[in-house]
Each structure stands twice: as structure tokens, then as C-alpha cells.
Amino acid sequence: MNANDAANAPTPEQISQALKSENFGDRIKALNQLRDIDPAVAFKLIQPLCDDRNTRVRYAAVSQISTLGEQDKSTALSVLTASLGDPEPDVQAAAADSLGALKLTAALDDLHELYQQTPEWLVKMSIIACLGEMGDRRAFDLLQSALTSDNALISVSAIGALGELKDERALPLLLPYADSDDWQVRHRVAQALGHFSDQSEAAQALQKLAKDESAIVAETAQSHK
């Protein structure tokens, strides 16, 4: 931000007023302006917007908690677990993404419950990716079950998450996917096995994948050898 921009930038007080505007476009604009002020102040201002009447505003606010929540993780946990119960799947998915980014493992039970209850594949996929990012081995059973999901996107996400978990129980579950007909699956397996490259079985699978007909699979496997 140059000097002119800084001089014309809205103050926290002005942003606060805009966040209360009846026009949701004004609220969205003000949400974006929160990135340019003191994060501690921004975090306080953004919290009510996670319960805004407009879905797009709630989504934008919940998504920003992924970074602003560093200011107070206890409060962020409370806000985000509440947003897991939002009526809109996009907001629920954003809440899971933010919980993963902040590694708020205290939300594991809430995430597990939502995964079992929701019919929305996007929410399920976000939860699986979130659990991988958290890296908490208590998520192993849920990730194992997600491997056999009827939705290929969820299954592939589970492969990646099990790799990130770095739990050796995942290795025998992952190895068969190295022979998948789908290069995208093999690519994700190559990434996942990279977390176990010190294990002989994983190393052997990576050697095979390093010669894969798909260049991106081969390059990924070679990077982990």
C-alpha cells in the first residue's frame, strides 16, 4: 500500500460502520478491508458477520477466520464450531477449512458428527481435507472409512489426508491405490507415500511410480525417492 492508498484507506471505525450496512455488498467490501487493519481489531469486528443473514457474507467471514483466528484460537474454535451447524453447505465447508488451517483439534468430535450426518459431498470432502491438515491420529478411523466412499473426490481426499496423518497404519491401506487405473489417484498416492518414504514398502511403491506413464505422477514420486 503506497502513501496515497494509506491516506485514503478506511479507518477501523469506518469499516465497522460498513459492516453494519443494510447493503450486503457494502458488508462484503468491508470484510475485504479488514485485511488491511490490525488483525486483533479485525478479528473482533468479523465475528458477528459469521452469523450474518446473507450466505455470501457468512462464507467470506468464516473463510477469513482461517487467518484472523490466530488472534484468539479459543474464540475461533467457538465461532467455527457454531458455523459447522450453518444451514448452507458452503459455509459449513468453509468452517471445516478454517478449523484445519488453525489446527483446532478440539473440534474433532464436531467434525466427525457432521461428516456422518451431512449428505453434502463438498462438506464431507472439506472435513476429510481438514482432518489431514490437523494431523491428529484420532481421525484415522474416519479417514479409513472415507477411503471407500462412493464419491471418488472424497476417496482421493482421504488418500491425501492419510498421508498427512503420518500414521503407519495407513500404509497397507494406501499401497493398493498405487496400481489404480486413474492417474489422479496414483498422483495422490505418490504424494501420500512420500510421508512414509523411510518405509521399505513405500519406497518400493515410489520407485515403481517414478516410472509411471503420467509425467506428473512420475515427477511426484521421484521427488520423494
Tab-separated table of N, CA and C in Angstrom, residues 6 8 22 30 33-34 36 48 55 75 79 83 89 113 122 127 131 135 137 165 171 180 196 213 217-218 221:
chain	number	residue	atom	x	y	z
A	6	ALA	N	-2.698	4.590	1.582
A	6	ALA	CA	-2.785	4.570	3.046
A	6	ALA	C	-3.607	5.756	3.550
A	8	ASN	N	-5.979	7.237	1.996
A	8	ASN	CA	-7.386	7.085	1.623
A	8	ASN	C	-8.034	5.830	2.208
A	22	GLU	N	-26.983	-2.100	5.580
A	22	GLU	CA	-28.087	-2.933	5.101
A	22	GLU	C	-27.760	-3.556	3.746
A	30	ALA	N	-16.373	-4.318	3.068
A	30	ALA	CA	-15.760	-4.041	4.373
A	30	ALA	C	-15.018	-5.262	4.905
A	33	GLN	N	-11.709	-5.253	3.451
A	33	GLN	CA	-10.872	-4.189	4.011
A	33	GLN	C	-10.306	-4.554	5.383
A	34	LEU	N	-10.900	-5.535	6.028
A	34	LEU	CA	-10.378	-5.976	7.326
A	34	LEU	C	-8.950	-6.513	7.210
A	36	ASP	N	-6.555	-5.149	5.914
A	36	ASP	CA	-5.584	-4.061	5.934
A	36	ASP	C	-5.470	-3.351	7.277
A	48	PRO	N	-19.255	-11.142	14.368
A	48	PRO	CA	-20.707	-11.102	14.144
A	48	PRO	C	-21.105	-11.446	12.711
A	55	THR	N	-25.771	-15.373	2.981
A	55	THR	CA	-24.868	-16.527	2.888
A	55	THR	C	-23.466	-16.126	2.429
A	75	THR	N	-11.646	-18.495	20.986
A	75	THR	CA	-12.829	-17.843	20.421
A	75	THR	C	-13.077	-18.333	19.003
A	79	VAL	N	-16.539	-19.945	17.424
A	79	VAL	CA	-17.204	-19.381	16.247
A	79	VAL	C	-17.316	-20.417	15.136
A	83	SER	N	-20.423	-22.475	13.244
A	83	SER	CA	-20.642	-22.380	11.799
A	83	SER	C	-20.727	-23.748	11.126
A	89	PRO	N	-24.340	-25.476	3.057
A	89	PRO	CA	-23.169	-26.353	2.962
A	89	PRO	C	-21.865	-25.608	2.676
A	113	GLU	N	-19.074	-35.847	13.715
A	113	GLU	CA	-20.543	-35.899	13.745
A	113	GLU	C	-21.138	-35.321	12.459
A	122	LEU	N	-19.433	-31.911	-0.762
A	122	LEU	CA	-18.470	-30.827	-0.575
A	122	LEU	C	-18.086	-30.690	0.892
A	127	ILE	N	-14.139	-31.728	5.232
A	127	ILE	CA	-13.834	-32.322	6.539
A	127	ILE	C	-12.640	-33.261	6.429
A	131	LEU	N	-9.073	-32.805	8.335
A	131	LEU	CA	-8.504	-33.778	9.272
A	131	LEU	C	-7.067	-34.122	8.907
A	135	GLY	N	-3.616	-33.314	11.277
A	135	GLY	CA	-2.594	-34.296	11.603
A	135	GLY	C	-2.803	-35.019	12.923
A	137	ARG	N	-3.990	-38.146	14.935
A	137	ARG	CA	-4.196	-39.563	14.620
A	137	ARG	C	-5.535	-40.116	15.094
A	165	LEU	N	-1.455	-37.574	7.800
A	165	LEU	CA	-1.581	-38.044	9.176
A	165	LEU	C	-0.296	-38.731	9.659
A	171	LEU	N	-0.329	-47.209	5.821
A	171	LEU	CA	0.485	-47.701	4.710
A	171	LEU	C	-0.147	-48.870	3.960
A	180	SER	N	-3.812	-48.065	-9.249
A	180	SER	CA	-5.086	-47.581	-9.779
A	180	SER	C	-4.987	-47.250	-11.270
A	196	PHE	N	5.928	-41.540	3.956
A	196	PHE	CA	6.406	-42.817	4.525
A	196	PHE	C	7.622	-43.321	3.753
A	213	GLU	N	3.569	-43.783	-16.419
A	213	GLU	CA	3.329	-43.205	-17.746
A	213	GLU	C	2.863	-41.755	-17.668
A	217	VAL	N	2.744	-37.886	-12.176
A	217	VAL	CA	2.872	-38.940	-11.180
A	217	VAL	C	4.343	-39.296	-10.999
A	218	ALA	N	5.035	-39.477	-12.119
A	218	ALA	CA	6.443	-39.851	-12.065
A	218	ALA	C	7.268	-38.784	-11.363
A	221	ALA	N	6.624	-38.842	-7.584
A	221	ALA	CA	7.258	-39.994	-6.936
A	221	ALA	C	8.767	-39.799	-6.862
